[in-house]
């Protein structure tokens, strides 16, 4: 018997249909962040990366033009199975023939090349206003700045991004998730915590007063506990963003690097699902801090996937990746992270969750523990390989990455 058939029979003993799991996995969109390709640099400014985030390493071959970044995205897509969306930041606007526009003046036309790119590949586009790496970030503040001029600039940026998001949705015929994250915060103990949050709230109200089609654009709001140089206070804390999102009918976004080290996003998903029609995730891997390491097939990534699958929430959770490693081949970093998310989803789809819920409700905790442990040594790899085979993606991507590095990246 071939390996897939024999693995399939083993899962069937637990009542799990592996064919069905594979079919479901093929339909789950994962939003691929464009910023792994160039260490969050973008094309619109010469400013260094700011906002309390950091890409470390200087591996050669990073993309520095739209053409290079698009070629790299194509390479990645050829090595990642399943449905992908492309997640852009406003800083990736493409200016041609001197039609440069500052962040408060960008228009759909500056993203036409991205639309063409996505449409040719039948992909949807997600979007992010870029509230960092720009001279109008004053004292690490944007939408919460005490300076009305600064706030006005960034409010206008946010409003324009909603318009661009709707353009993406209409052009690709797929909804666009637009995520708002601001770096605003203080390095040291603030004297006024409520003032900046009140201003942030008012700025968000102004951004969201732009009329837009809520069936096409889903605005999400991402929280964060601290940033580099912003250790003592962030304006967009978890409490702020969750309350703002639920009061204003937008979607809360949780990034699993944005909590205290012993807090886990996997435990938060169920609560948010009970109070929100949709929720959004940034999947990353923090090592000791919000370091944005490449996502791997680790316990917390699996646990996050299980919470989405067990709660029948595949159509209620917007799944996106968000990490940036500049110390290794960036294509490989991208592929490894995206594949890990897909692996975790498959792993979750192969869990006999009803049976396990029943054991929990009956108080059979001894059996529950033994089942969970047995599942860990099931032939998961054979099911994964079958999925790769069916989606036409090579199991060994390293040799492809090596070849691309030799032929393309090393010549940049
Ligand atoms: C920063 C946030 C945010 C960014 C991207 C580039 O800590 O996670 O989502 O990583 O917008
Ligand atoms: Zn994030």
Short mmCIF file of C-alpha atoms and ligand atoms in Angstrom, two decimals:
data_model
loop_
_atom_site.label_atom_id
_atom_site.label_comp_id
_atom_site.label_asym_id
_atom_site.label_seq_id
_atom_site.Cartn_x
_atom_site.Cartn_y
_atom_site.Cartn_z
CA UNK A 1 0.00 0.00 0.00
CA UNK A 2 1.36 3.46 -0.69
CA UNK A 3 2.16 5.76 2.19
CA UNK A 4 -0.85 8.00 1.73
CA UNK A 5 -3.30 5.08 1.70
CA UNK A 6 -1.82 3.61 4.83
CA UNK A 7 -1.79 6.96 6.64
CA UNK A 8 -5.35 7.57 5.54
CA UNK A 9 -6.43 4.29 7.13
CA UNK A 10 -4.74 5.23 10.39
CA UNK A 11 -6.57 8.55 10.56
CA UNK A 12 -9.81 6.81 9.68
CA UNK A 13 -9.44 4.77 12.86
CA UNK A 14 -10.00 8.08 14.64
CA UNK A 15 -12.91 8.90 12.36
CA UNK A 16 -10.89 11.50 10.42
CA UNK A 17 -11.35 11.82 6.66
CA UNK A 18 -7.98 12.86 5.23
CA UNK A 19 -9.32 13.44 1.69
CA UNK A 20 -11.81 15.90 3.06
CA UNK A 21 -9.13 17.65 5.11
CA UNK A 22 -7.00 18.11 2.00
CA UNK A 23 -9.94 19.46 0.01
CA UNK A 24 -10.79 21.94 2.75
CA UNK A 25 -7.20 23.12 3.03
CA UNK A 26 -7.15 23.92 -0.69
CA UNK A 27 -9.88 26.50 -0.16
CA UNK A 28 -8.45 28.46 2.79
CA UNK A 29 -6.94 31.77 1.72
CA UNK A 30 -3.77 32.87 3.47
CA UNK A 31 -2.72 36.47 2.99
CA UNK A 32 0.94 36.63 2.08
CA UNK A 33 2.70 39.74 3.41
CA UNK A 34 4.74 41.43 0.70
CA UNK A 35 7.20 42.93 3.20
CA UNK A 36 9.26 39.77 3.82
CA UNK A 37 10.76 40.41 0.38
CA UNK A 38 12.54 43.66 1.19
CA UNK A 39 12.77 43.95 4.98
CA UNK A 40 9.74 46.29 5.15
CA UNK A 41 11.45 48.93 3.01
CA UNK A 42 8.79 49.76 0.41
CA UNK A 43 9.24 52.01 -2.60
CA UNK A 44 8.02 55.40 -1.48
CA UNK A 45 10.65 56.85 0.82
CA UNK A 46 14.30 56.74 1.68
CA UNK A 47 13.56 56.75 5.40
CA UNK A 48 14.90 53.94 7.54
CA UNK A 49 12.39 51.49 8.98
CA UNK A 50 10.79 53.10 12.02
CA UNK A 51 7.83 52.47 14.29
CA UNK A 52 9.57 50.27 16.82
CA UNK A 53 9.87 47.31 14.49
CA UNK A 54 13.13 45.89 13.21
CA UNK A 55 14.35 43.56 10.50
CA UNK A 56 17.76 42.21 11.41
CA UNK A 57 20.36 40.68 9.10
CA UNK A 58 21.81 41.63 5.73
CA UNK A 59 21.46 38.57 3.57
CA UNK A 60 22.22 39.54 -0.02
CA UNK A 61 19.72 39.72 -2.86
CA UNK A 62 16.79 41.67 -1.45
CA UNK A 63 14.25 43.11 -3.84
CA UNK A 64 14.67 46.83 -4.42
CA UNK A 65 12.23 47.46 -7.28
CA UNK A 66 8.60 46.51 -7.92
CA UNK A 67 9.74 44.17 -10.70
CA UNK A 68 12.11 42.32 -8.40
CA UNK A 69 9.57 42.07 -5.62
CA UNK A 70 6.93 40.76 -8.01
CA UNK A 71 9.34 38.20 -9.46
CA UNK A 72 10.15 37.04 -5.93
CA UNK A 73 6.47 36.78 -5.04
CA UNK A 74 5.94 34.63 -8.12
CA UNK A 75 8.78 32.37 -7.07
CA UNK A 76 7.32 32.05 -3.59
CA UNK A 77 3.85 31.29 -4.93
CA UNK A 78 5.26 28.49 -7.06
CA UNK A 79 6.59 26.86 -3.91
CA UNK A 80 3.63 27.40 -1.61
CA UNK A 81 0.51 25.26 -1.99
CA UNK A 82 -3.04 26.51 -1.54
CA UNK A 83 -4.90 29.80 -1.97
CA UNK A 84 -3.00 32.99 -1.48
CA UNK A 85 -3.86 36.66 -1.27
CA UNK A 86 -1.23 39.34 -1.52
CA UNK A 87 -0.94 41.71 1.43
CA UNK A 88 0.44 45.14 0.50
CA UNK A 89 1.46 48.17 2.50
CA UNK A 90 0.80 51.69 1.24
CA UNK A 91 4.57 52.22 1.13
CA UNK A 92 4.65 49.82 -1.83
CA UNK A 93 2.94 52.35 -4.09
CA UNK A 94 4.49 52.36 -7.55
CA UNK A 95 5.29 55.79 -8.94
CA UNK A 96 6.01 56.07 -12.61
CA UNK A 97 6.88 58.98 -14.87
CA UNK A 98 7.29 61.32 -11.96
CA UNK A 99 3.77 60.84 -10.58
CA UNK A 100 5.07 60.65 -7.01
CA UNK A 101 2.52 61.34 -4.31
CA UNK A 102 3.06 61.63 -0.59
CA UNK A 103 1.17 59.32 1.77
CA UNK A 104 -1.62 61.84 2.21
CA UNK A 105 -2.12 62.03 -1.54
CA UNK A 106 -1.82 58.46 -2.81
CA UNK A 107 -4.48 57.24 -5.18
CA UNK A 108 -5.64 53.97 -6.73
CA UNK A 109 -3.57 54.73 -9.84
CA UNK A 110 -0.39 54.26 -7.81
CA UNK A 111 -1.39 50.66 -7.25
CA UNK A 112 -2.57 49.79 -10.74
CA UNK A 113 0.48 47.61 -11.37
CA UNK A 114 -0.34 45.60 -8.28
CA UNK A 115 -3.90 45.15 -9.45
CA UNK A 116 -2.69 43.90 -12.83
CA UNK A 117 -0.29 41.57 -11.07
CA UNK A 118 -2.99 40.17 -8.76
CA UNK A 119 -5.60 39.86 -11.47
CA UNK A 120 -3.27 37.92 -13.75
CA UNK A 121 -2.76 35.48 -10.93
CA UNK A 122 -6.39 35.44 -9.79
CA UNK A 123 -5.37 36.65 -6.36
CA UNK A 124 -7.11 39.05 -4.02
CA UNK A 125 -5.28 41.95 -2.39
CA UNK A 126 -5.24 43.01 1.26
CA UNK A 127 -3.94 46.40 2.29
CA UNK A 128 -2.32 48.39 5.08
CA UNK A 129 -1.91 52.12 5.52
CA UNK A 130 1.75 52.73 6.42
CA UNK A 131 2.02 54.82 9.58
CA UNK A 132 5.81 54.52 9.92
CA UNK A 133 9.10 55.16 8.10
CA UNK A 134 8.04 58.68 7.17
CA UNK A 135 9.08 62.23 8.25
CA UNK A 136 5.53 63.03 9.39
CA UNK A 137 5.90 60.53 12.24
CA UNK A 138 6.73 63.06 14.99
CA UNK A 139 8.07 61.87 18.34
CA UNK A 140 6.91 58.35 17.37
CA UNK A 141 3.33 59.58 17.04
CA UNK A 142 0.89 59.62 14.14
CA UNK A 143 -2.87 59.46 14.63
CA UNK A 144 -2.50 60.18 18.35
CA UNK A 145 -0.12 63.11 18.03
CA UNK A 146 -0.92 66.27 20.01
CA UNK A 147 -0.04 68.19 16.84
CA UNK A 148 -3.19 68.63 14.76
CA UNK A 149 -1.15 68.95 11.55
CA UNK A 150 0.42 65.55 12.13
CA UNK A 151 -2.92 63.95 12.87
CA UNK A 152 -4.49 65.54 9.81
CA UNK A 153 -1.76 64.18 7.55
CA UNK A 154 -2.22 60.64 8.82
CA UNK A 155 -6.01 60.80 8.88
CA UNK A 156 -5.90 61.73 5.23
CA UNK A 157 -3.57 58.79 4.62
CA UNK A 158 -6.01 56.42 6.28
CA UNK A 159 -8.94 57.80 4.31
CA UNK A 160 -7.08 57.40 1.03
CA UNK A 161 -6.20 53.84 1.95
CA UNK A 162 -9.88 52.98 2.40
CA UNK A 163 -10.52 54.27 -1.10
CA UNK A 164 -7.61 52.23 -2.45
CA UNK A 165 -8.84 49.14 -0.59
CA UNK A 166 -12.22 49.44 -2.23
CA UNK A 167 -10.51 49.80 -5.59
CA UNK A 168 -8.61 46.57 -4.91
CA UNK A 169 -11.81 44.75 -3.95
CA UNK A 170 -13.62 45.95 -7.04
CA UNK A 171 -10.79 45.22 -9.42
CA UNK A 172 -10.04 41.75 -8.10
CA UNK A 173 -13.62 40.83 -7.23
CA UNK A 174 -12.45 39.70 -3.84
CA UNK A 175 -12.90 41.51 -0.54
CA UNK A 176 -9.97 43.54 0.73
CA UNK A 177 -8.93 43.41 4.38
CA UNK A 178 -7.46 46.77 5.37
CA UNK A 179 -5.47 46.69 8.58
CA UNK A 180 -4.74 49.71 10.70
CA UNK A 181 -1.72 49.51 12.93
CA UNK A 182 0.00 52.57 14.36
CA UNK A 183 3.32 52.47 16.18
CA UNK A 184 2.38 55.35 18.52
CA UNK A 185 3.77 55.06 22.00
CA UNK A 186 6.30 56.25 24.56
CA UNK A 187 9.66 54.93 25.59
CA UNK A 188 9.21 56.07 29.14
CA UNK A 189 6.39 56.42 31.61
CA UNK A 190 3.81 58.81 30.21
CA UNK A 191 2.19 61.56 32.25
CA UNK A 192 -1.02 61.26 30.25
CA UNK A 193 -2.25 57.91 29.05
CA UNK A 194 -5.78 58.84 28.12
CA UNK A 195 -5.01 61.89 25.97
CA UNK A 196 -3.23 60.02 23.16
CA UNK A 197 -5.86 57.28 23.19
CA UNK A 198 -8.66 59.83 22.96
CA UNK A 199 -6.96 61.47 19.98
CA UNK A 200 -6.40 58.07 18.35
CA UNK A 201 -10.09 57.30 18.82
CA UNK A 202 -11.13 60.56 17.21
CA UNK A 203 -8.69 60.09 14.33
CA UNK A 204 -10.06 56.61 13.67
CA UNK A 205 -13.59 58.00 13.66
CA UNK A 206 -12.55 60.48 11.00
CA UNK A 207 -10.87 57.83 8.87
CA UNK A 208 -13.88 55.55 9.09
CA UNK A 209 -16.31 58.31 8.21
CA UNK A 210 -15.28 57.85 4.59
CA UNK A 211 -18.16 56.05 2.91
CA UNK A 212 -17.16 52.58 1.81
CA UNK A 213 -18.78 49.28 0.95
CA UNK A 214 -18.60 47.09 4.04
CA UNK A 215 -19.16 43.94 2.04
CA UNK A 216 -16.01 44.69 0.04
CA UNK A 217 -13.66 46.29 2.53
CA UNK A 218 -13.08 44.85 5.99
CA UNK A 219 -11.23 47.30 8.19
CA UNK A 220 -9.23 45.65 10.96
CA UNK A 221 -7.45 47.22 13.93
CA UNK A 222 -4.26 45.68 15.33
CA UNK A 223 -3.13 46.05 18.93
CA UNK A 224 0.35 45.92 20.37
CA UNK A 225 1.83 45.83 23.84
CA UNK A 226 5.20 47.50 23.17
CA UNK A 227 7.71 48.38 20.47
CA UNK A 228 11.45 48.96 20.38
CA UNK A 229 11.95 52.42 21.85
CA UNK A 230 8.28 52.39 22.83
CA UNK A 231 8.56 50.12 25.82
CA UNK A 232 6.42 51.83 28.43
CA UNK A 233 3.21 52.57 26.61
CA UNK A 234 1.47 51.96 23.31
CA UNK A 235 -1.61 53.94 22.36
CA UNK A 236 -3.24 51.04 20.50
CA UNK A 237 -3.28 48.58 23.37
CA UNK A 238 -5.33 45.36 23.33
CA UNK A 239 -8.13 46.92 25.38
CA UNK A 240 -8.25 49.99 23.18
CA UNK A 241 -8.40 48.12 19.88
CA UNK A 242 -10.86 45.45 21.02
CA UNK A 243 -13.28 47.97 22.43
CA UNK A 244 -12.93 50.29 19.47
CA UNK A 245 -13.50 47.44 17.02
CA UNK A 246 -16.60 46.10 18.70
CA UNK A 247 -18.16 49.54 19.27
CA UNK A 248 -17.55 50.62 15.71
CA UNK A 249 -18.31 47.49 13.74
CA UNK A 250 -14.79 46.87 12.50
CA UNK A 251 -12.67 43.76 12.94
CA UNK A 252 -10.14 43.19 15.75
CA UNK A 253 -6.74 41.91 14.64
CA UNK A 254 -4.43 39.92 16.89
CA UNK A 255 -0.74 39.56 16.06
CA UNK A 256 0.72 36.77 18.18
CA UNK A 257 3.93 38.75 18.70
CA UNK A 258 2.02 41.55 20.39
CA UNK A 259 1.32 40.17 23.85
CA UNK A 260 3.19 39.49 27.04
CA UNK A 261 5.43 36.44 26.57
CA UNK A 262 3.25 33.98 28.46
CA UNK A 263 -0.02 35.10 26.86
CA UNK A 264 -1.13 33.10 23.84
CA UNK A 265 -3.36 34.17 20.98
CA UNK A 266 -4.69 30.62 20.67
CA UNK A 267 -6.51 31.13 23.98
CA UNK A 268 -7.97 34.47 22.88
CA UNK A 269 -9.56 33.37 19.60
CA UNK A 270 -12.62 31.70 21.12
CA UNK A 271 -13.52 34.75 23.19
CA UNK A 272 -13.23 37.06 20.23
CA UNK A 273 -15.31 34.72 18.08
CA UNK A 274 -18.13 34.93 20.59
CA UNK A 275 -18.35 38.69 20.25
CA UNK A 276 -17.29 39.40 16.66
CA UNK A 277 -18.62 38.15 13.35
CA UNK A 278 -15.10 38.30 11.90
CA UNK A 279 -11.65 38.41 13.44
CA UNK A 280 -8.20 38.75 11.89
CA UNK A 281 -4.78 37.32 12.69
CA UNK A 282 -1.17 38.19 11.96
CA UNK A 283 0.78 35.00 12.34
CA UNK A 284 4.37 35.53 13.36
CA UNK A 285 6.95 34.06 15.74
CA UNK A 286 8.36 36.14 18.51
CA UNK A 287 11.58 34.94 20.08
CA UNK A 288 11.95 36.64 23.47
CA UNK A 289 10.31 39.76 22.07
CA UNK A 290 8.17 40.64 19.04
CA UNK A 291 11.12 39.70 16.85
CA UNK A 292 9.08 38.63 13.83
CA UNK A 293 11.02 35.43 13.21
CA UNK A 294 9.88 33.16 10.38
CA UNK A 295 6.79 31.17 11.31
CA UNK A 296 7.59 27.49 11.84
CA UNK A 297 5.43 24.45 12.49
CA UNK A 298 5.52 24.94 16.24
CA UNK A 299 3.05 24.30 19.04
CA UNK A 300 1.47 27.74 19.19
CA UNK A 301 0.97 27.93 15.42
CA UNK A 302 -0.76 24.54 15.59
CA UNK A 303 -2.85 25.63 18.55
CA UNK A 304 -3.95 28.79 16.72
CA UNK A 305 -4.97 26.71 13.69
CA UNK A 306 -6.86 24.26 15.90
CA UNK A 307 -8.90 27.08 17.42
CA UNK A 308 -9.94 28.27 13.96
CA UNK A 309 -10.85 24.79 12.73
CA UNK A 310 -12.46 23.41 15.90
CA UNK A 311 -14.71 26.42 16.16
CA UNK A 312 -15.82 26.13 12.55
CA UNK A 313 -14.47 29.59 11.96
CA UNK A 314 -12.54 29.16 8.73
CA UNK A 315 -14.82 31.69 7.03
CA UNK A 316 -14.72 34.10 9.97
CA UNK A 317 -10.98 34.45 10.49
CA UNK A 318 -8.78 36.46 8.13
CA UNK A 319 -5.42 34.70 8.23
CA UNK A 320 -2.30 36.64 7.30
CA UNK A 321 1.41 36.18 7.84
CA UNK A 322 3.56 38.96 9.32
CA UNK A 323 7.27 38.45 9.87
CA UNK A 324 10.53 39.65 8.38
CA UNK A 325 13.86 37.92 8.55
CA UNK A 326 16.75 39.53 6.71
CA UNK A 327 19.37 37.04 7.93
CA UNK A 328 18.52 34.15 5.61
CA UNK A 329 17.39 33.76 2.02
CA UNK A 330 14.19 35.82 1.93
CA UNK A 331 12.40 33.54 -0.52
CA UNK A 332 12.99 30.58 1.75
CA UNK A 333 11.86 32.62 4.77
CA UNK A 334 8.64 33.45 2.98
CA UNK A 335 8.01 29.88 1.79
CA UNK A 336 8.82 28.30 5.14
CA UNK A 337 6.46 30.59 7.01
CA UNK A 338 3.59 30.23 4.59
CA UNK A 339 3.98 26.49 4.42
CA UNK A 340 4.08 26.32 8.19
CA UNK A 341 0.74 28.09 8.41
CA UNK A 342 -0.70 25.64 5.91
CA UNK A 343 0.81 22.70 7.75
CA UNK A 344 -0.74 23.90 10.98
CA UNK A 345 -4.13 24.20 9.29
CA UNK A 346 -3.85 20.70 7.89
CA UNK A 347 -2.75 19.38 11.27
CA UNK A 348 -5.84 20.99 12.81
CA UNK A 349 -8.11 19.61 10.10
CA UNK A 350 -6.83 16.13 10.96
CA UNK A 351 -7.81 16.38 14.60
CA UNK A 352 -10.78 14.27 15.73
CA UNK A 353 -12.11 17.34 17.48
CA UNK A 354 -15.67 16.15 18.16
CA UNK A 355 -14.45 13.04 19.86
CA UNK A 356 -12.00 15.09 21.92
CA UNK A 357 -14.66 17.62 22.92
CA UNK A 358 -16.82 14.75 24.07
CA UNK A 359 -14.03 13.36 26.22
CA UNK A 360 -13.63 16.80 27.79
CA UNK A 361 -17.34 17.15 28.50
CA UNK A 362 -17.51 13.68 30.01
CA UNK A 363 -14.59 14.53 32.25
CA UNK A 364 -12.43 11.80 30.70
CA UNK A 365 -9.24 13.78 31.01
CA UNK A 366 -6.94 10.76 31.22
CA UNK A 367 -8.12 9.48 27.84
CA UNK A 368 -8.06 13.01 26.42
CA UNK A 369 -4.39 13.34 27.26
CA UNK A 370 -3.48 9.97 25.78
CA UNK A 371 -5.37 10.71 22.54
CA UNK A 372 -3.65 14.11 22.15
CA UNK A 373 -0.30 12.45 22.63
CA UNK A 374 -1.06 9.60 20.21
CA UNK A 375 -2.04 12.11 17.55
CA UNK A 376 1.38 13.72 17.67
CA UNK A 377 3.07 10.65 16.20
CA UNK A 378 0.49 9.96 13.51
CA UNK A 379 1.87 9.93 9.92
CA UNK A 380 1.03 13.57 9.34
CA UNK A 381 3.92 13.94 6.87
CA UNK A 382 2.32 11.50 4.47
CA UNK A 383 -0.88 13.53 4.34
CA UNK A 384 1.10 16.74 3.86
CA UNK A 385 3.07 15.16 1.00
CA UNK A 386 -0.15 14.06 -0.65
CA UNK A 387 -1.44 17.64 -0.41
CA UNK A 388 1.76 18.91 -2.05
CA UNK A 389 1.43 16.28 -4.76
CA UNK A 390 -2.16 17.25 -5.51
CA UNK A 391 -1.37 20.96 -5.58
CA UNK A 392 1.66 20.43 -7.81
CA UNK A 393 4.19 21.99 -5.47
CA UNK A 394 7.59 20.37 -4.90
CA UNK A 395 8.23 18.87 -1.47
CA UNK A 396 11.87 19.92 -1.62
CA UNK A 397 11.84 23.67 -2.06
CA UNK A 398 15.35 24.30 -0.87
CA UNK A 399 16.94 23.23 -4.14
CA UNK A 400 14.55 25.56 -6.00
CA UNK A 401 15.47 28.40 -3.68
CA UNK A 402 19.17 27.69 -4.18
CA UNK A 403 18.77 27.74 -7.94
CA UNK A 404 16.85 31.04 -7.82
CA UNK A 405 19.48 32.53 -5.57
CA UNK A 406 22.21 31.55 -7.99
CA UNK A 407 20.40 32.63 -11.13
CA UNK A 408 18.51 35.71 -9.94
CA UNK A 409 19.24 36.99 -6.43
CA UNK A 410 23.01 36.85 -6.64
CA UNK A 411 22.94 39.09 -9.72
CA UNK A 412 21.14 41.96 -7.97
C1 LIG B 1 4.10 45.72 13.85
C2 LIG B 1 2.87 45.09 13.35
C3 LIG B 1 2.49 45.38 11.94
C4 LIG B 1 3.68 45.36 11.00
C5 LIG B 1 3.34 45.43 9.54
C6 LIG B 1 4.52 45.74 8.69
O1 LIG B 1 4.52 45.26 15.07
O2 LIG B 1 2.92 43.70 13.55
O3 LIG B 1 1.49 44.54 11.53
O4 LIG B 1 4.47 44.23 11.20
O5 LIG B 1 2.31 46.30 9.33
ZN1 LIG B 2 1.34 42.54 12.73
#
